[in-house]
Amino acid sequence: MNTSLSWIKAYVPDLDVTAQEYTDAMTLSGTKVETYEEYDADLENIVVGQIKEIERHPDADKLVVCQVDIGTETIQIVTGAPNVEVGQKVPVVLVGGRVAGGHDGKLTPGGIKIKAGKLRGVPSYGMMCSIEELGQTREMYPEAPEYGIYIFPDDTTVGADAIGLLGLHDANIEYEITSNRVDCYSVVGIAREAAATFNLRFVPPVIAESGKIGNCADEIKVSIEDPDLCSRYIGRVVKNIRLAPSPLWLQRRLAVNGIRPINNIVDITNYVMEEYGQPMHAYDMDTIAGREIIVRRAKDGEHFVTLDGQDHVVDSSALMICDGEKAVGLAGIMGGENSMITDDVKTILFEAATFNGPNIRKTAKKVGLRTEASGKFEKGLEPERAMAAINRACQLIEELDAGDVVCGAVDVYPVKREAVKVPFEPEKINALLGTDLTVEEQKEYLARVELIPDENNIITVPSFRQDVYRTCDVAEEVARFYGYDKIPTTLPTGEATTGKLSFENRVEAEIRNAAEYCGFSQAYCYSFESPKVFDKLMIPENSGYRKAIEIKNPLGEDFSIMRTLPLNGMLTSLGTNYARRNKDVRLYEMGNIYIPESLPLTELPDERMQVTLGAYGNLDFFDMKGVVEEILRRIGLTKKCDYDSSYKQPYFHPGRQADITYGHTVIGYIGEVHPLVASAYGINDRAYIAVLDMPEIYGYASFDHKYEGIAKYPSTSRDISLVVPRDIMVKEIEKAIDKKAGQYLESYELFDLYEGDRIKEGYKSVAYSITFRASDRTLTDDDVNEAINRVLKELSRSGIELRQ
């Protein structure tokens, strides 16, 4: 939202502050100012001068020498402007003054200082200005010539302040208005806030009764078929339209607000939209079939051509403004080409309505057409402002003699909005704010914004304040004008509460700590990917991983689907590091994959958090396996994991991959990246990936640690060396130890693995150190030997023998 400071001062006449003072105070009272621009910041010492004489330059064909009366004296100025004539009144920058830009219209920071000098040998003591040199454009000042200096009207006083006459002693203020303060999307609303902030009189426009001929009810009929989408519709008629340029004061006020003046009718609708925040639309009555307006939903597949000539297809969710035969407007967004105002217009129907904000926003997005009007309607305008706005527009039409206003209005208002009532509770307000304000002080602050308690301490909230519903809202108003900076620091009262991380967050935090303890650095990868990654990972065409969710409005093909595997992002990061010659890289990522139940989507996908470990360099498969086991141990998975080598995926080396299972649940997978896949990512080294599926892990994770005291009795160890068929994995040996070693088993460790001439063909030697301990006594040799014999007997069933 933007306003000019001069327009605010028009409704707060006692406001006498600089733009900086205004900005600071408004921000502190809750109407945050983003920035401001002073139009005269780079303009100085510029007056109205009158050209008395013009002579040709003796040494240049395109220059002339002018004698210019500036009120106090006559000065000589040399110029190349093509439009100078004797008697003209023009802006003149005196020696020592400044202008905003040069002859090319480009602005110069800090302005350009004018000095006395000579042009081709002839002295010149100032400069006559074009509108561009004053930092403005012909779009905002259409009366300015396309080439040459600006010309003031003949009745302008010589020597007067030229900047003031152009309305440039002003500032454009840009606000950040929150969506709950719809009333502040208007100059009147901002002025009301300014008056409250500075505790000054607020003098809103006085709307006089308008209408001199006929009766509006005889001219137009209005009906609303969908009151849920249009709560109020007002129509007024103006006959004998007389199009003409707007008066200078109106053009200037629009120009400083960044709106280009066009003609009196268009300028009035723009003016009222800025002043009251109520968009209005005008229809040519001669195009309204049956002299009837019907507000209804569109039909599915209905075509409508808007004022900009674009053909839009709408559905039944859109609201249309129709006459007796056809649609003439897309409600709240743009009128139709078939009812547009032309230079031949004779009679106009003015519309001011209140539409459902969310519906206007949805329709604007569907048709791809967002306008100034839709931007205001989608905030949710209050119905009461519509009548004030349309009456203001008709008042201006009469004041500017732009047409003959028909008496009365057609006002369809099916369900009048009831006023909100809020109790005034001074003690509760003080308790909320931590202040000790008296009742009278609180009432004084509230009176500034028209929140006045009655004799029963009930506040009837004005219709324009749609954000006040309860006592805390009233307390906020007191706080704003008392001053946030004056509110003392107090401790909160009430029952003490303790905040903490959720269990899942604690698990994830511990995984981060464990991964970083093992030398891994955290990486962040995109959830958006390209369909091409499946080919890089050698995923089969019929794989379920290829059933990915497509993004409707992707940044590009490389970011067009949601990932179903976390590998691409990790391998891309490893490849980037390899390309930069980092020799030993260890990365981990915690991110979601997105698995749809079906395509196209009928419900939200399964978003699964997965921990991905990726590394190359100074490690191997077993190092990565050790990191996984350290992470699992840290989060309470104390039992040993199983590794199922029957797991086969194309992106891993055929003989160096496995499922990670805990109990009977697959909780992840691990493997060496297939050489072809690694090469596709630019990695010419062995790379390893491990993935842990967090939804499966959360159920096993625990932070309930059981501590045992120092053992009172010594342990006993036995080393066994076994001859094992080569195709038997060591995990089979460990299963036998766990199963048969008995209750005194404390630990076991693989310490030797040998294959060579001393072992018969097809076999290998595996050696374990097994430790036993009892908590209540010292174990005897018989206890340990019995346990070892049970283990050996179990192993013999698989052809495993004790090495002799």
mmCIF file of N, CA, C and O in Angstrom, residues 579-647:
data_model
loop_
_atom_site.group_PDB
_atom_site.id
_atom_site.type_symbol
_atom_site.label_atom_id
_atom_site.label_comp_id
_atom_site.label_asym_id
_atom_site.label_seq_id
_atom_site.Cartn_x
_atom_site.Cartn_y
_atom_site.Cartn_z
ATOM 1 N N ALA A 579 35.159 -33.939 -8.077
ATOM 2 C CA ALA A 579 35.612 -33.052 -9.150
ATOM 3 C C ALA A 579 36.513 -31.951 -8.620
ATOM 4 O O ALA A 579 37.375 -31.441 -9.339
ATOM 5 N N ARG A 580 36.342 -31.610 -7.358
ATOM 6 C CA ARG A 580 37.171 -30.557 -6.757
ATOM 7 C C ARG A 580 38.375 -31.139 -6.016
ATOM 8 O O ARG A 580 39.004 -30.474 -5.203
ATOM 9 N N ARG A 581 38.637 -32.422 -6.276
ATOM 10 C CA ARG A 581 39.840 -33.105 -5.801
ATOM 11 C C ARG A 581 39.911 -33.207 -4.277
ATOM 12 O O ARG A 581 40.989 -33.162 -3.694
ATOM 13 N N ASN A 582 38.765 -33.347 -3.658
ATOM 14 C CA ASN A 582 38.745 -33.673 -2.241
ATOM 15 C C ASN A 582 38.920 -35.188 -2.127
ATOM 16 O O ASN A 582 38.111 -35.958 -2.640
ATOM 17 N N LYS A 583 39.956 -35.635 -1.461
ATOM 18 C CA LYS A 583 40.353 -37.040 -1.531
ATOM 19 C C LYS A 583 39.593 -37.950 -0.573
ATOM 20 O O LYS A 583 39.453 -39.140 -0.828
ATOM 21 N N ASP A 584 39.162 -37.421 0.543
ATOM 22 C CA ASP A 584 38.497 -38.252 1.543
ATOM 23 C C ASP A 584 37.232 -37.529 1.993
ATOM 24 O O ASP A 584 37.308 -36.555 2.747
ATOM 25 N N VAL A 585 36.072 -37.981 1.534
ATOM 26 C CA VAL A 585 34.819 -37.253 1.759
ATOM 27 C C VAL A 585 33.817 -38.165 2.447
ATOM 28 O O VAL A 585 33.601 -39.310 2.038
ATOM 29 N N ARG A 586 33.200 -37.657 3.500
ATOM 30 C CA ARG A 586 32.145 -38.371 4.206
ATOM 31 C C ARG A 586 30.992 -37.397 4.451
ATOM 32 O O ARG A 586 31.170 -36.361 5.090
ATOM 33 N N LEU A 587 29.820 -37.713 3.932
ATOM 34 C CA LEU A 587 28.656 -36.836 4.036
ATOM 35 C C LEU A 587 27.462 -37.627 4.552
ATOM 36 O O LEU A 587 27.340 -38.834 4.332
ATOM 37 N N TYR A 588 26.576 -36.918 5.247
ATOM 38 C CA TYR A 588 25.291 -37.530 5.615
ATOM 39 C C TYR A 588 24.174 -36.524 5.366
ATOM 40 O O TYR A 588 24.392 -35.306 5.409
ATOM 41 N N GLU A 589 22.991 -37.038 5.080
ATOM 42 C CA GLU A 589 21.817 -36.196 4.849
ATOM 43 C C GLU A 589 20.635 -36.786 5.587
ATOM 44 O O GLU A 589 20.457 -37.999 5.652
ATOM 45 N N MET A 590 19.800 -35.905 6.142
ATOM 46 C CA MET A 590 18.532 -36.320 6.733
ATOM 47 C C MET A 590 17.436 -35.609 5.950
ATOM 48 O O MET A 590 17.288 -34.392 6.046
ATOM 49 N N GLY A 591 16.711 -36.356 5.144
ATOM 50 C CA GLY A 591 15.691 -35.746 4.300
ATOM 51 C C GLY A 591 14.621 -36.753 3.929
ATOM 52 O O GLY A 591 14.768 -37.962 4.122
ATOM 53 N N ASN A 592 13.529 -36.223 3.388
ATOM 54 C CA ASN A 592 12.380 -37.068 3.053
ATOM 55 C C ASN A 592 12.464 -37.601 1.631
ATOM 56 O O ASN A 592 13.024 -36.950 0.728
ATOM 57 N N ILE A 593 11.873 -38.775 1.435
ATOM 58 C CA ILE A 593 11.508 -39.250 0.102
ATOM 59 C C ILE A 593 9.987 -39.267 0.054
ATOM 60 O O ILE A 593 9.316 -39.232 1.095
ATOM 61 N N TYR A 594 9.414 -39.304 -1.147
ATOM 62 C CA TYR A 594 7.976 -39.125 -1.313
ATOM 63 C C TYR A 594 7.418 -40.293 -2.125
ATOM 64 O O TYR A 594 7.665 -40.388 -3.332
ATOM 65 N N ILE A 595 6.683 -41.158 -1.453
ATOM 66 C CA ILE A 595 6.167 -42.365 -2.085
ATOM 67 C C ILE A 595 4.649 -42.225 -2.241
ATOM 68 O O ILE A 595 3.919 -42.210 -1.240
ATOM 69 N N PRO A 596 4.145 -42.111 -3.460
ATOM 70 C CA PRO A 596 2.693 -41.970 -3.652
ATOM 71 C C PRO A 596 1.981 -43.308 -3.478
ATOM 72 O O PRO A 596 2.520 -44.362 -3.813
ATOM 73 N N GLU A 597 0.750 -43.239 -2.961
ATOM 74 C CA GLU A 597 -0.063 -44.452 -2.882
ATOM 75 C C GLU A 597 -0.498 -44.876 -4.276
ATOM 76 O O GLU A 597 -0.555 -46.049 -4.603
ATOM 77 N N SER A 598 -0.820 -43.872 -5.087
ATOM 78 C CA SER A 598 -1.224 -44.138 -6.473
ATOM 79 C C SER A 598 -1.013 -42.869 -7.270
ATOM 80 O O SER A 598 -0.893 -41.774 -6.717
ATOM 81 N N LEU A 599 -0.958 -43.017 -8.587
ATOM 82 C CA LEU A 599 -0.834 -41.870 -9.490
ATOM 83 C C LEU A 599 -1.954 -41.929 -10.521
ATOM 84 O O LEU A 599 -2.246 -43.008 -11.058
ATOM 85 N N PRO A 600 -2.604 -40.810 -10.823
ATOM 86 C CA PRO A 600 -2.391 -39.488 -10.201
ATOM 87 C C PRO A 600 -2.789 -39.495 -8.731
ATOM 88 O O PRO A 600 -3.536 -40.359 -8.285
ATOM 89 N N LEU A 601 -2.285 -38.512 -7.995
ATOM 90 C CA LEU A 601 -2.471 -38.483 -6.549
ATOM 91 C C LEU A 601 -3.942 -38.347 -6.177
ATOM 92 O O LEU A 601 -4.664 -37.512 -6.730
ATOM 93 N N THR A 602 -4.371 -39.164 -5.251
ATOM 94 C CA THR A 602 -5.703 -39.033 -4.674
ATOM 95 C C THR A 602 -5.621 -38.695 -3.193
ATOM 96 O O THR A 602 -6.621 -38.337 -2.584
ATOM 97 N N GLU A 603 -4.447 -38.854 -2.611
ATOM 98 C CA GLU A 603 -4.204 -38.518 -1.222
ATOM 99 C C GLU A 603 -2.742 -38.141 -1.064
ATOM 100 O O GLU A 603 -1.937 -38.327 -1.977
ATOM 101 N N LEU A 604 -2.407 -37.591 0.076
ATOM 102 C CA LEU A 604 -1.036 -37.150 0.300
ATOM 103 C C LEU A 604 -0.077 -38.334 0.253
ATOM 104 O O LEU A 604 -0.413 -39.436 0.705
ATOM 105 N N PRO A 605 1.134 -38.140 -0.287
ATOM 106 C CA PRO A 605 2.096 -39.246 -0.372
ATOM 107 C C PRO A 605 2.671 -39.591 0.995
ATOM 108 O O PRO A 605 2.536 -38.838 1.965
ATOM 109 N N ASP A 606 3.331 -40.730 1.053
ATOM 110 C CA ASP A 606 4.054 -41.148 2.256
ATOM 111 C C ASP A 606 5.410 -40.447 2.260
ATOM 112 O O ASP A 606 6.278 -40.734 1.440
ATOM 113 N N GLU A 607 5.587 -39.487 3.169
ATOM 114 C CA GLU A 607 6.850 -38.754 3.279
ATOM 115 C C GLU A 607 7.703 -39.455 4.330
ATOM 116 O O GLU A 607 7.409 -39.398 5.526
ATOM 117 N N ARG A 608 8.751 -40.124 3.883
ATOM 118 C CA ARG A 608 9.576 -40.937 4.780
ATOM 119 C C ARG A 608 10.932 -40.278 4.991
ATOM 120 O O ARG A 608 11.678 -40.042 4.043
ATOM 121 N N MET A 609 11.212 -39.989 6.257
ATOM 122 C CA MET A 609 12.527 -39.460 6.612
ATOM 123 C C MET A 609 13.561 -40.574 6.484
ATOM 124 O O MET A 609 13.374 -41.673 7.009
ATOM 125 N N GLN A 610 14.646 -40.298 5.763
ATOM 126 C CA GLN A 610 15.707 -41.272 5.620
ATOM 127 C C GLN A 610 17.056 -40.611 5.892
ATOM 128 O O GLN A 610 17.291 -39.461 5.500
ATOM 129 N N VAL A 611 17.920 -41.363 6.594
ATOM 130 C CA VAL A 611 19.290 -40.906 6.844
ATOM 131 C C VAL A 611 20.180 -41.572 5.801
ATOM 132 O O VAL A 611 20.214 -42.798 5.699
ATOM 133 N N THR A 612 20.867 -40.751 5.025
ATOM 134 C CA THR A 612 21.723 -41.268 3.952
ATOM 135 C C THR A 612 23.177 -40.942 4.270
ATOM 136 O O THR A 612 23.518 -39.773 4.508
ATOM 137 N N LEU A 613 24.009 -41.979 4.299
ATOM 138 C CA LEU A 613 25.451 -41.816 4.495
ATOM 139 C C LEU A 613 26.149 -42.086 3.179
ATOM 140 O O LEU A 613 25.842 -43.075 2.498
ATOM 141 N N GLY A 614 27.043 -41.223 2.773
ATOM 142 C CA GLY A 614 27.792 -41.408 1.538
ATOM 143 C C GLY A 614 29.257 -41.076 1.753
ATOM 144 O O GLY A 614 29.586 -40.104 2.451
ATOM 145 N N ALA A 615 30.146 -41.876 1.182
ATOM 146 C CA ALA A 615 31.576 -41.632 1.408
ATOM 147 C C ALA A 615 32.412 -42.290 0.320
ATOM 148 O O ALA A 615 31.975 -43.235 -0.339
ATOM 149 N N TYR A 616 33.605 -41.754 0.125
ATOM 150 C CA TYR A 616 34.633 -42.407 -0.678
ATOM 151 C C TYR A 616 35.978 -41.988 -0.083
ATOM 152 O O TYR A 616 36.057 -41.041 0.711
ATOM 153 N N GLY A 617 37.030 -42.699 -0.464
ATOM 154 C CA GLY A 617 38.363 -42.339 0.022
ATOM 155 C C GLY A 617 38.891 -43.357 1.006
ATOM 156 O O GLY A 617 38.912 -44.566 0.735
ATOM 157 N N ASN A 618 39.269 -42.889 2.185
ATOM 158 C CA ASN A 618 39.963 -43.721 3.165
ATOM 159 C C ASN A 618 38.980 -44.522 4.020
ATOM 160 O O ASN A 618 38.850 -44.316 5.232
ATOM 161 N N LEU A 619 38.204 -45.411 3.398
ATOM 162 C CA LEU A 619 37.303 -46.311 4.105
ATOM 163 C C LEU A 619 36.870 -47.413 3.159
ATOM 164 O O LEU A 619 37.076 -47.324 1.936
ATOM 165 N N ASP A 620 36.263 -48.465 3.719
ATOM 166 C CA ASP A 620 35.744 -49.542 2.889
ATOM 167 C C ASP A 620 34.348 -49.913 3.362
ATOM 168 O O ASP A 620 33.761 -49.250 4.229
ATOM 169 N N PHE A 621 33.820 -51.014 2.818
ATOM 170 C CA PHE A 621 32.472 -51.449 3.128
ATOM 171 C C PHE A 621 32.303 -51.663 4.632
ATOM 172 O O PHE A 621 31.298 -51.273 5.220
ATOM 173 N N PHE A 622 33.310 -52.261 5.268
ATOM 174 C CA PHE A 622 33.187 -52.589 6.675
ATOM 175 C C PHE A 622 33.276 -51.357 7.563
ATOM 176 O O PHE A 622 32.688 -51.314 8.648
ATOM 177 N N ASP A 623 34.020 -50.348 7.110
ATOM 178 C CA ASP A 623 34.017 -49.074 7.842
ATOM 179 C C ASP A 623 32.622 -48.462 7.841
ATOM 180 O O ASP A 623 32.142 -47.971 8.871
ATOM 181 N N MET A 624 31.983 -48.471 6.660
ATOM 182 C CA MET A 624 30.623 -47.924 6.572
ATOM 183 C C MET A 624 29.666 -48.731 7.443
ATOM 184 O O MET A 624 28.808 -48.172 8.120
ATOM 185 N N LYS A 625 29.830 -50.029 7.448
ATOM 186 C CA LYS A 625 29.010 -50.891 8.303
ATOM 187 C C LYS A 625 29.209 -50.529 9.776
ATOM 188 O O LYS A 625 28.256 -50.476 10.569
ATOM 189 N N GLY A 626 30.446 -50.246 10.159
ATOM 190 C CA GLY A 626 30.726 -49.856 11.540
ATOM 191 C C GLY A 626 30.077 -48.536 11.905
ATOM 192 O O GLY A 626 29.593 -48.355 13.032
ATOM 193 N N VAL A 627 30.028 -47.598 10.966
ATOM 194 C CA VAL A 627 29.380 -46.307 11.224
ATOM 195 C C VAL A 627 27.885 -46.518 11.459
ATOM 196 O O VAL A 627 27.289 -45.933 12.375
ATOM 197 N N VAL A 628 27.277 -47.365 10.628
ATOM 198 C CA VAL A 628 25.853 -47.658 10.793
ATOM 199 C C VAL A 628 25.603 -48.244 12.185
ATOM 200 O O VAL A 628 24.655 -47.855 12.893
ATOM 201 N N GLU A 629 26.438 -49.190 12.599
ATOM 202 C CA GLU A 629 26.233 -49.830 13.890
ATOM 203 C C GLU A 629 26.461 -48.855 15.036
ATOM 204 O O GLU A 629 25.784 -48.922 16.071
ATOM 205 N N GLU A 630 27.392 -47.907 14.891
ATOM 206 C CA GLU A 630 27.604 -46.884 15.917
ATOM 207 C C GLU A 630 26.373 -45.995 16.044
ATOM 208 O O GLU A 630 25.942 -45.657 17.152
ATOM 209 N N ILE A 631 25.797 -45.616 14.910
ATOM 210 C CA ILE A 631 24.594 -44.771 14.935
ATOM 211 C C ILE A 631 23.454 -45.511 15.624
ATOM 212 O O ILE A 631 22.765 -44.963 16.494
ATOM 213 N N LEU A 632 23.247 -46.758 15.255
ATOM 214 C CA LEU A 632 22.151 -47.530 15.843
ATOM 215 C C LEU A 632 22.370 -47.742 17.338
ATOM 216 O O LEU A 632 21.413 -47.693 18.127
ATOM 217 N N ARG A 633 23.619 -47.965 17.734
ATOM 218 C CA ARG A 633 23.906 -48.155 19.160
ATOM 219 C C ARG A 633 23.573 -46.897 19.947
ATOM 220 O O ARG A 633 23.021 -46.956 21.054
ATOM 221 N N ARG A 634 23.896 -45.726 19.366
ATOM 222 C CA ARG A 634 23.664 -44.457 20.060
ATOM 223 C C ARG A 634 22.170 -44.205 20.326
ATOM 224 O O ARG A 634 21.826 -43.517 21.279
ATOM 225 N N ILE A 635 21.306 -44.734 19.467
ATOM 226 C CA ILE A 635 19.868 -44.468 19.636
ATOM 227 C C ILE A 635 19.141 -45.649 20.260
ATOM 228 O O ILE A 635 17.906 -45.734 20.207
ATOM 229 N N GLY A 636 19.897 -46.571 20.860
ATOM 230 C CA GLY A 636 19.283 -47.598 21.674
ATOM 231 C C GLY A 636 19.021 -48.919 21.002
ATOM 232 O O GLY A 636 18.406 -49.806 21.609
ATOM 233 N N LEU A 637 19.449 -49.107 19.744
ATOM 234 C CA LEU A 637 19.307 -50.396 19.087
ATOM 235 C C LEU A 637 20.535 -51.231 19.437
ATOM 236 O O LEU A 637 21.530 -51.271 18.714
ATOM 237 N N THR A 638 20.473 -51.887 20.606
ATOM 238 C CA THR A 638 21.662 -52.520 21.170
ATOM 239 C C THR A 638 21.898 -53.929 20.650
ATOM 240 O O THR A 638 23.000 -54.461 20.773
ATOM 241 N N LYS A 639 20.871 -54.544 20.093
ATOM 242 C CA LYS A 639 21.068 -55.882 19.538
ATOM 243 C C LYS A 639 21.828 -55.780 18.230
ATOM 244 O O LYS A 639 21.837 -54.740 17.567
ATOM 245 N N LYS A 640 22.426 -56.895 17.832
ATOM 246 C CA LYS A 640 23.170 -56.897 16.579
ATOM 247 C C LYS A 640 22.219 -56.900 15.397
ATOM 248 O O LYS A 640 21.172 -57.543 15.428
ATOM 249 N N CYS A 641 22.618 -56.160 14.346
ATOM 250 C CA CYS A 641 21.845 -56.164 13.114
ATOM 251 C C CYS A 641 22.258 -57.362 12.259
ATOM 252 O O CYS A 641 23.370 -57.874 12.358
ATOM 253 N N ASP A 642 21.337 -57.779 11.401
ATOM 254 C CA ASP A 642 21.656 -58.782 10.394
ATOM 255 C C ASP A 642 21.814 -58.078 9.061
ATOM 256 O O ASP A 642 21.178 -57.040 8.800
ATOM 257 N N TYR A 643 22.633 -58.655 8.199
ATOM 258 C CA TYR A 643 22.870 -58.098 6.867
ATOM 259 C C TYR A 643 22.529 -59.177 5.847
ATOM 260 O O TYR A 643 23.201 -60.203 5.759
ATOM 261 N N ASP A 644 21.462 -58.954 5.110
ATOM 262 C CA ASP A 644 20.967 -59.936 4.147
ATOM 263 C C ASP A 644 21.583 -59.651 2.785
ATOM 264 O O ASP A 644 21.196 -58.702 2.096
ATOM 265 N N SER A 645 22.532 -60.466 2.379
ATOM 266 C CA SER A 645 23.250 -60.228 1.121
ATOM 267 C C SER A 645 22.450 -60.645 -0.100
ATOM 268 O O SER A 645 22.910 -60.462 -1.226
ATOM 269 N N SER A 646 21.256 -61.218 0.106
ATOM 270 C CA SER A 646 20.431 -61.556 -1.064
ATOM 271 C C SER A 646 19.788 -60.315 -1.671
ATOM 272 O O SER A 646 19.226 -60.366 -2.757
ATOM 273 N N TYR A 647 19.880 -59.220 -0.959
ATOM 274 C CA TYR A 647 19.363 -57.948 -1.461
ATOM 275 C C TYR A 647 20.137 -57.537 -2.707
ATOM 276 O O TYR A 647 21.361 -57.515 -2.703
#
